PDB file of C-alpha atoms in Angstrom:
ATOM      1  CA  ASN A 424      -9.343   0.347  18.441  1.00 61.00           C
ATOM      2  CA  ALA A 425      -9.527   2.945  15.691  1.00 70.00           C
ATOM      3  CA  GLY A 426      -8.668   1.694  12.262  1.00 91.00           C
ATOM      4  CA  VAL A 427      -9.875  -0.155   9.189  1.00 95.00           C
ATOM      5  CA  THR A 428     -11.848  -3.349   9.646  1.00 96.00           C
ATOM      6  CA  GLN A 429     -12.196  -5.875   6.856  1.00 97.00           C
ATOM      7  CA  THR A 430     -14.482  -8.892   6.788  1.00 96.00           C
ATOM      8  CA  PRO A 431     -14.120 -11.736   6.171  1.00 96.00           C
ATOM      9  CA  LYS A 432     -10.448 -12.515   6.798  1.00 95.00           C
ATOM     10  CA  PHE A 433     -10.519 -15.689   4.711  1.00 96.00           C
ATOM     11  CA  GLN A 434     -12.868 -16.923   2.007  1.00 97.00           C
ATOM     12  CA  VAL A 435     -12.969 -19.767  -0.480  1.00 97.00           C
ATOM     13  CA  LEU A 436     -15.285 -19.405  -3.465  1.00 97.00           C
ATOM     14  CA  LYS A 437     -16.155 -21.621  -6.353  1.00 97.00           C
ATOM     15  CA  THR A 438     -15.781 -20.239  -9.849  1.00 98.00           C
ATOM     16  CA  GLY A 439     -18.874 -18.250 -10.748  1.00 97.00           C
ATOM     17  CA  GLN A 440     -19.968 -17.523  -7.195  1.00 97.00           C
ATOM     18  CA  SER A 441     -20.424 -13.984  -5.988  1.00 97.00           C
ATOM     19  CA  MET A 442     -19.442 -12.323  -2.771  1.00 97.00           C
ATOM     20  CA  THR A 443     -18.954  -8.946  -1.140  1.00 97.00           C
ATOM     21  CA  LEU A 444     -15.914  -7.905   0.852  1.00 98.00           C
ATOM     22  CA  GLN A 445     -16.759  -5.441   3.567  1.00 97.00           C
ATOM     23  CA  CYS A 446     -14.615  -2.574   4.798  1.00 98.00           C
ATOM     24  CA  ALA A 447     -15.317  -0.005   7.486  1.00 97.00           C
ATOM     25  CA  GLN A 448     -13.189   2.768   8.985  1.00 95.00           C
ATOM     26  CA  ASP A 449     -13.823   4.799  12.098  1.00 93.00           C
ATOM     27  CA  MET A 450     -11.301   7.616  11.577  1.00 88.00           C
ATOM     28  CA  ASN A 451     -13.650   9.940   9.694  1.00 88.00           C
ATOM     29  CA  HIS A 452     -11.466   9.598   6.612  1.00 88.00           C
ATOM     30  CA  ASN A 453     -12.761  10.942   3.336  1.00 89.00           C
ATOM     31  CA  SER A 454     -11.004   8.585   0.940  1.00 90.00           C
ATOM     32  CA  MET A 455     -11.126   4.814   0.793  1.00 93.00           C
ATOM     33  CA  TYR A 456      -9.401   2.291  -1.439  1.00 95.00           C
ATOM     34  CA  TRP A 457      -9.419  -1.350  -2.467  1.00 97.00           C
ATOM     35  CA  TYR A 458      -6.165  -3.029  -3.470  1.00 98.00           C
ATOM     36  CA  ARG A 459      -5.248  -6.552  -4.422  1.00 98.00           C
ATOM     37  CA  GLN A 460      -1.911  -8.207  -3.773  1.00 97.00           C
ATOM     38  CA  ASP A 461      -0.876 -11.237  -5.758  1.00 94.00           C
ATOM     39  CA  PRO A 462       1.940 -13.510  -4.518  1.00 85.00           C
ATOM     40  CA  GLY A 463       5.326 -11.812  -4.604  1.00 80.00           C
ATOM     41  CA  MET A 464       3.912  -8.566  -5.924  1.00 85.00           C
ATOM     42  CA  GLY A 465       3.031  -5.134  -4.739  1.00 90.00           C
ATOM     43  CA  LEU A 466      -0.458  -3.815  -4.161  1.00 95.00           C
ATOM     44  CA  ARG A 467      -2.500  -2.815  -7.187  1.00 96.00           C
ATOM     45  CA  LEU A 468      -5.423  -0.411  -6.987  1.00 96.00           C
ATOM     46  CA  ILE A 469      -8.803  -1.859  -7.928  1.00 97.00           C
ATOM     47  CA  TYR A 470     -11.174   0.994  -7.072  1.00 96.00           C
ATOM     48  CA  TYR A 471     -11.117   4.039  -4.898  1.00 93.00           C
ATOM     49  CA  SER A 472     -13.554   6.527  -3.449  1.00 92.00           C
ATOM     50  CA  ALA A 473     -12.245  10.054  -2.992  1.00 86.00           C
ATOM     51  CA  SER A 474     -15.258  11.037  -0.932  1.00 86.00           C
ATOM     52  CA  GLU A 475     -18.661   9.804   0.067  1.00 88.00           C
ATOM     53  CA  GLY A 476     -20.816   9.323  -2.995  1.00 88.00           C
ATOM     54  CA  THR A 477     -17.988   9.002  -5.507  1.00 90.00           C
ATOM     55  CA  THR A 478     -16.120   5.986  -6.837  1.00 94.00           C
ATOM     56  CA  ASP A 479     -13.531   5.603  -9.576  1.00 92.00           C
ATOM     57  CA  LYS A 480     -11.662   2.813 -11.298  1.00 94.00           C
ATOM     58  CA  GLY A 481      -8.096   2.051 -10.475  1.00 93.00           C
ATOM     59  CA  GLU A 482      -5.509  -0.012 -12.294  1.00 93.00           C
ATOM     60  CA  VAL A 483      -7.304  -3.394 -12.281  1.00 96.00           C
ATOM     61  CA  PRO A 484     -11.101  -2.860 -12.021  1.00 97.00           C
ATOM     62  CA  ASN A 485     -12.334  -5.611 -14.337  1.00 97.00           C
ATOM     63  CA  GLY A 486     -14.523  -8.164 -12.579  1.00 96.00           C
ATOM     64  CA  TYR A 487     -15.222  -5.940  -9.583  1.00 98.00           C
ATOM     65  CA  ASN A 488     -17.789  -3.422  -8.439  1.00 97.00           C
ATOM     66  CA  VAL A 489     -17.766  -1.156  -5.417  1.00 97.00           C
ATOM     67  CA  SER A 490     -20.207   0.748  -3.260  1.00 97.00           C
ATOM     68  CA  ARG A 491     -19.433   3.635  -0.947  1.00 95.00           C
ATOM     69  CA  LEU A 492     -22.358   3.032   1.335  1.00 88.00           C
ATOM     70  CA  ASN A 493     -21.594   5.994   3.578  1.00 95.00           C
ATOM     71  CA  LYS A 494     -18.507   7.754   4.828  1.00 94.00           C
ATOM     72  CA  ARG A 495     -17.480   4.773   6.946  1.00 96.00           C
ATOM     73  CA  GLU A 496     -18.087   1.851   4.616  1.00 97.00           C
ATOM     74  CA  PHE A 497     -16.681   0.844   1.231  1.00 97.00           C
ATOM     75  CA  SER A 498     -17.551  -2.600  -0.113  1.00 97.00           C
ATOM     76  CA  LEU A 499     -16.039  -4.598  -2.962  1.00 98.00           C
ATOM     77  CA  ARG A 500     -18.191  -7.067  -4.896  1.00 98.00           C
ATOM     78  CA  LEU A 501     -17.149  -9.943  -7.109  1.00 97.00           C
ATOM     79  CA  GLU A 502     -20.166 -10.773  -9.267  1.00 94.00           C
ATOM     80  CA  SER A 503     -18.792 -13.963 -10.828  1.00 96.00           C
ATOM     81  CA  ALA A 504     -15.563 -15.055  -9.231  1.00 97.00           C
ATOM     82  CA  ALA A 505     -12.728 -16.387 -11.371  1.00 97.00           C
ATOM     83  CA  PRO A 506      -9.519 -18.196 -10.341  1.00 97.00           C
ATOM     84  CA  SER A 507      -7.572 -15.126 -11.521  1.00 96.00           C
ATOM     85  CA  GLN A 508      -9.175 -13.217  -8.654  1.00 97.00           C
ATOM     86  CA  THR A 509      -7.426 -15.385  -6.091  1.00 97.00           C
ATOM     87  CA  SER A 510      -5.493 -12.807  -4.124  1.00 97.00           C
ATOM     88  CA  VAL A 511      -5.198 -10.923  -0.861  1.00 97.00           C
ATOM     89  CA  TYR A 512      -7.440  -7.888  -0.781  1.00 98.00           C
ATOM     90  CA  PHE A 513      -6.618  -4.820   1.258  1.00 98.00           C
ATOM     91  CA  CYS A 514      -8.886  -1.943   2.105  1.00 97.00           C
ATOM     92  CA  ALA A 515      -7.334   1.381   3.099  1.00 95.00           C
ATOM     93  CA  SER A 516      -8.453   4.849   4.043  1.00 93.00           C
ATOM     94  CA  SER A 517      -6.848   8.279   4.163  1.00 89.00           C
ATOM     95  CA  GLU A 518      -7.335  11.979   4.837  1.00 76.00           C
ATOM     96  CA  GLY A 519      -9.157  12.865   7.942  1.00 51.00           C
ATOM     97  CA  PRO A 520     -10.590  16.279   8.578  1.00 44.00           C
ATOM     98  CA  GLY A 521      -7.484  17.465  10.449  1.00 41.00           C
ATOM     99  CA  PRO A 522      -4.071  18.620   9.235  1.00 39.00           C
ATOM    100  CA  THR A 523      -2.728  15.138   8.509  1.00 48.00           C
ATOM    101  CA  VAL A 524      -2.464  15.031   4.778  1.00 53.00           C
ATOM    102  CA  TYR A 525      -0.586  11.872   4.094  1.00 62.00           C
ATOM    103  CA  GLY A 526      -1.650   9.188   6.579  1.00 77.00           C
ATOM    104  CA  TYR A 527      -2.972   5.968   5.135  1.00 88.00           C
ATOM    105  CA  THR A 528      -4.389   3.179   7.254  1.00 91.00           C
ATOM    106  CA  PHE A 529      -4.693  -0.358   5.935  1.00 94.00           C
ATOM    107  CA  GLY A 530      -6.952  -3.149   7.000  1.00 95.00           C
ATOM    108  CA  SER A 531      -5.521  -6.544   7.834  1.00 95.00           C
ATOM    109  CA  GLY A 532      -6.537  -8.035   4.496  1.00 96.00           C
ATOM    110  CA  THR A 533      -8.904 -10.680   3.138  1.00 97.00           C
ATOM    111  CA  ARG A 534      -7.348 -13.807   1.711  1.00 96.00           C
ATOM    112  CA  LEU A 535      -9.600 -14.999  -1.119  1.00 97.00           C
ATOM    113  CA  THR A 536      -9.192 -18.264  -2.973  1.00 97.00           C
ATOM    114  CA  VAL A 537     -11.306 -19.059  -6.021  1.00 97.00           C
ATOM    115  CA  VAL A 538     -11.337 -22.726  -7.005  1.00 97.00           C
TER     116      VAL A 538
ATOM    117  CA  ALA B 679       5.738   2.849 -17.741  1.00 59.00           C
ATOM    118  CA  GLN B 680       6.194   1.786 -14.152  1.00 68.00           C
ATOM    119  CA  LYS B 681       5.818   4.621 -11.724  1.00 91.00           C
ATOM    120  CA  ILE B 682       7.644   2.898  -8.884  1.00 96.00           C
ATOM    121  CA  THR B 683      10.570   0.567  -9.518  1.00 96.00           C
ATOM    122  CA  GLN B 684      12.214  -1.634  -6.929  1.00 97.00           C
ATOM    123  CA  THR B 685      15.021  -3.534  -8.623  1.00 96.00           C
ATOM    124  CA  GLN B 686      16.031  -5.772  -5.718  1.00 96.00           C
ATOM    125  CA  PRO B 687      13.654  -8.735  -5.394  1.00 94.00           C
ATOM    126  CA  GLY B 688      15.603 -10.003  -2.390  1.00 96.00           C
ATOM    127  CA  MET B 689      18.316  -8.783  -0.063  1.00 96.00           C
ATOM    128  CA  PHE B 690      20.353 -10.341   2.732  1.00 97.00           C
ATOM    129  CA  VAL B 691      21.962  -8.435   5.565  1.00 97.00           C
ATOM    130  CA  GLN B 692      23.809  -9.439   8.697  1.00 97.00           C
ATOM    131  CA  GLU B 693      22.281  -8.514  12.005  1.00 97.00           C
ATOM    132  CA  LYS B 694      23.457  -5.099  13.282  1.00 97.00           C
ATOM    133  CA  GLU B 695      24.592  -3.970   9.836  1.00 98.00           C
ATOM    134  CA  ALA B 696      22.977  -1.250   7.745  1.00 98.00           C
ATOM    135  CA  VAL B 697      21.098  -1.993   4.527  1.00 98.00           C
ATOM    136  CA  THR B 698      19.800   0.161   1.686  1.00 98.00           C
ATOM    137  CA  LEU B 699      16.686  -0.759  -0.262  1.00 98.00           C
ATOM    138  CA  ASP B 700      16.409   0.934  -3.624  1.00 98.00           C
ATOM    139  CA  CYS B 701      13.416   2.748  -5.055  1.00 98.00           C
ATOM    140  CA  THR B 702      13.123   4.916  -8.145  1.00 98.00           C
ATOM    141  CA  TYR B 703       9.990   6.703  -9.234  1.00 97.00           C
ATOM    142  CA  ASP B 704       8.576   8.434 -12.238  1.00 95.00           C
ATOM    143  CA  THR B 705       6.205  11.381 -12.162  1.00 91.00           C
ATOM    144  CA  SER B 706       5.745  14.694 -13.894  1.00 89.00           C
ATOM    145  CA  ASP B 707       3.767  16.107 -10.976  1.00 87.00           C
ATOM    146  CA  PRO B 708       5.848  18.578  -8.934  1.00 87.00           C
ATOM    147  CA  SER B 709       3.891  17.696  -5.790  1.00 85.00           C
ATOM    148  CA  TYR B 710       4.143  14.104  -4.621  1.00 87.00           C
ATOM    149  CA  GLY B 711       4.814  12.004  -1.585  1.00 88.00           C
ATOM    150  CA  LEU B 712       6.938   8.921  -1.179  1.00 92.00           C
ATOM    151  CA  PHE B 713       6.240   6.206   1.366  1.00 93.00           C
ATOM    152  CA  TRP B 714       7.856   3.048   2.612  1.00 96.00           C
ATOM    153  CA  TYR B 715       5.850   0.196   4.091  1.00 95.00           C
ATOM    154  CA  LYS B 716       6.915  -3.002   5.801  1.00 96.00           C
ATOM    155  CA  GLN B 717       4.919  -6.184   5.353  1.00 96.00           C
ATOM    156  CA  PRO B 718       5.931  -8.989   7.722  1.00 96.00           C
ATOM    157  CA  SER B 719       4.908 -12.584   7.114  1.00 94.00           C
ATOM    158  CA  SER B 720       1.696 -11.922   9.049  1.00 93.00           C
ATOM    159  CA  GLY B 721       0.578  -9.754   6.137  1.00 92.00           C
ATOM    160  CA  GLU B 722      -0.276  -6.375   7.600  1.00 93.00           C
ATOM    161  CA  MET B 723       1.014  -3.171   6.024  1.00 94.00           C
ATOM    162  CA  ILE B 724       3.102  -1.134   8.447  1.00 93.00           C
ATOM    163  CA  PHE B 725       3.928   2.480   7.605  1.00 92.00           C
ATOM    164  CA  LEU B 726       7.609   3.282   8.102  1.00 94.00           C
ATOM    165  CA  ILE B 727       8.502   6.682   6.693  1.00 93.00           C
ATOM    166  CA  TYR B 728       7.288   9.501   4.454  1.00 91.00           C
ATOM    167  CA  GLN B 729       9.055  12.068   2.270  1.00 92.00           C
ATOM    168  CA  GLY B 730       7.298  14.956   0.594  1.00 89.00           C
ATOM    169  CA  SER B 731       8.609  16.296  -2.701  1.00 90.00           C
ATOM    170  CA  TYR B 732       9.106  19.745  -1.224  1.00 90.00           C
ATOM    171  CA  ASP B 733      10.772  18.577   1.965  1.00 90.00           C
ATOM    172  CA  GLN B 734      14.261  20.029   2.192  1.00 90.00           C
ATOM    173  CA  GLN B 735      15.679  17.400   4.487  1.00 94.00           C
ATOM    174  CA  ASN B 736      15.715  13.635   4.239  1.00 96.00           C
ATOM    175  CA  ALA B 737      13.116  12.000   6.447  1.00 94.00           C
ATOM    176  CA  THR B 738      14.192   9.959   9.444  1.00 96.00           C
ATOM    177  CA  GLU B 739      12.195   7.770  11.836  1.00 94.00           C
ATOM    178  CA  GLY B 740      14.277   5.970  14.402  1.00 96.00           C
ATOM    179  CA  ARG B 741      16.425   3.392  12.582  1.00 97.00           C
ATOM    180  CA  TYR B 742      14.819   4.256   9.248  1.00 97.00           C
ATOM    181  CA  SER B 743      15.968   7.050   6.984  1.00 97.00           C
ATOM    182  CA  LEU B 744      15.034   7.941   3.467  1.00 97.00           C
ATOM    183  CA  ASN B 745      17.798   8.938   1.076  1.00 97.00           C
ATOM    184  CA  PHE B 746      15.864  11.296  -1.181  1.00 97.00           C
ATOM    185  CA  GLN B 747      17.632  12.324  -4.401  1.00 97.00           C
ATOM    186  CA  LYS B 748      15.083  14.373  -6.274  1.00 95.00           C
ATOM    187  CA  ALA B 749      17.084  14.932  -9.450  1.00 95.00           C
ATOM    188  CA  ARG B 750      17.685  11.193  -9.777  1.00 96.00           C
ATOM    189  CA  LYS B 751      14.103  10.410  -8.782  1.00 96.00           C
ATOM    190  CA  SER B 752      15.224   7.982  -6.146  1.00 97.00           C
ATOM    191  CA  ALA B 753      13.965   7.415  -2.618  1.00 98.00           C
ATOM    192  CA  ASN B 754      16.049   4.692  -1.042  1.00 98.00           C
ATOM    193  CA  LEU B 755      15.259   3.335   2.401  1.00 98.00           C
ATOM    194  CA  VAL B 756      18.177   2.926   4.773  1.00 98.00           C
ATOM    195  CA  ILE B 757      17.761   0.667   7.782  1.00 98.00           C
ATOM    196  CA  SER B 758      20.540   1.045  10.321  1.00 96.00           C
ATOM    197  CA  ALA B 759      21.551  -1.636  12.817  1.00 96.00           C
ATOM    198  CA  SER B 760      19.384  -4.364  11.303  1.00 97.00           C
ATOM    199  CA  GLN B 761      17.465  -6.631  13.639  1.00 97.00           C
ATOM    200  CA  LEU B 762      16.047 -10.090  13.063  1.00 97.00           C
ATOM    201  CA  GLY B 763      12.578  -8.573  13.277  1.00 97.00           C
ATOM    202  CA  ASP B 764      13.326  -6.458  10.215  1.00 98.00           C
ATOM    203  CA  SER B 765      12.987  -9.549   8.014  1.00 98.00           C
ATOM    204  CA  ALA B 766       9.966  -8.756   5.844  1.00 97.00           C
ATOM    205  CA  MET B 767       8.812  -7.437   2.484  1.00 97.00           C
ATOM    206  CA  TYR B 768       9.385  -3.730   1.979  1.00 98.00           C
ATOM    207  CA  PHE B 769       7.342  -1.651  -0.423  1.00 97.00           C
ATOM    208  CA  CYS B 770       8.007   1.783  -1.810  1.00 97.00           C
ATOM    209  CA  ALA B 771       4.907   3.759  -2.780  1.00 94.00           C
ATOM    210  CA  MET B 772       4.066   7.153  -4.233  1.00 92.00           C
ATOM    211  CA  ARG B 773       1.115   9.467  -4.049  1.00 88.00           C
ATOM    212  CA  GLU B 774       0.944  12.121  -6.719  1.00 83.00           C
ATOM    213  CA  GLY B 775      -0.425  15.489  -5.786  1.00 70.00           C
ATOM    214  CA  GLY B 776      -3.227  17.572  -7.193  1.00 58.00           C
ATOM    215  CA  THR B 777      -6.931  17.100  -6.704  1.00 51.00           C
ATOM    216  CA  GLY B 778      -8.970  13.947  -7.003  1.00 51.00           C
ATOM    217  CA  ARG B 779      -7.184  10.661  -6.843  1.00 61.00           C
ATOM    218  CA  ARG B 780      -4.945  10.291  -3.853  1.00 76.00           C
ATOM    219  CA  ALA B 781      -4.302   6.575  -4.057  1.00 86.00           C
ATOM    220  CA  LEU B 782      -0.863   5.130  -3.506  1.00 90.00           C
ATOM    221  CA  THR B 783       1.012   3.418  -6.326  1.00 93.00           C
ATOM    222  CA  PHE B 784       3.245   0.598  -5.089  1.00 95.00           C
ATOM    223  CA  GLY B 785       6.437  -0.979  -6.302  1.00 96.00           C
ATOM    224  CA  SER B 786       6.863  -4.739  -6.520  1.00 95.00           C
ATOM    225  CA  GLY B 787       8.719  -4.925  -3.235  1.00 97.00           C
ATOM    226  CA  THR B 788      12.015  -6.183  -1.816  1.00 97.00           C
ATOM    227  CA  ARG B 789      12.204  -9.161   0.490  1.00 97.00           C
ATOM    228  CA  LEU B 790      14.769  -8.475   3.212  1.00 98.00           C
ATOM    229  CA  GLN B 791      16.230 -11.303   5.223  1.00 98.00           C
ATOM    230  CA  VAL B 792      18.319 -10.470   8.271  1.00 98.00           C
ATOM    231  CA  GLN B 793      20.805 -13.166   9.188  1.00 97.00           C
ATOM    232  CA  PRO B 794      22.139 -13.695  12.727  1.00 95.00           C
TER     233      PRO B 794
END
């Protein structure tokens, strides 16, 4: 099925460990995004990539790095995990080559717990 | 300053009744888009409805309609004939126009509970 695929779905890390969250889309979208959602809150933008080869900081980038590996894939890396990074992480993509100008597709999320 | 404000942390509605979820926004960009998403307890983000800043008519999608009042900068979601399956978190979001960043900015959400 076409869409945004995130891996893993669940992860528990110890403080100080590193990990990479993977995201891939098969809709030929140009833009990709990483959000985090803390309990009872809305989604906050961590990083985004407007097009292949470009990345920019969002609202809450500290403690994260990203890589736009190619048009399909956009990964999020936690170099040294902290309990404050316990959250649900969503990847999203938007803007295909066609006339649709406002469609966003979200992955199913990664639930990360840092202990 | 918050760009998207949802002032109702929680709402209750009786099954089959209509409910309005409030959303106000703040932008100086004349070109923007407003979105509503539903997030059930399973966690996925489900797109409900979209309103562009230049759209002349309020958007409708089945039981969902968006009450767009541009001068007041409000974009309230109206759900008609509520169903038990409508119980979920609802998020209002905005995309500002122009080049470059096209990320959505989200409000804090409203938890809707539909009672039988």
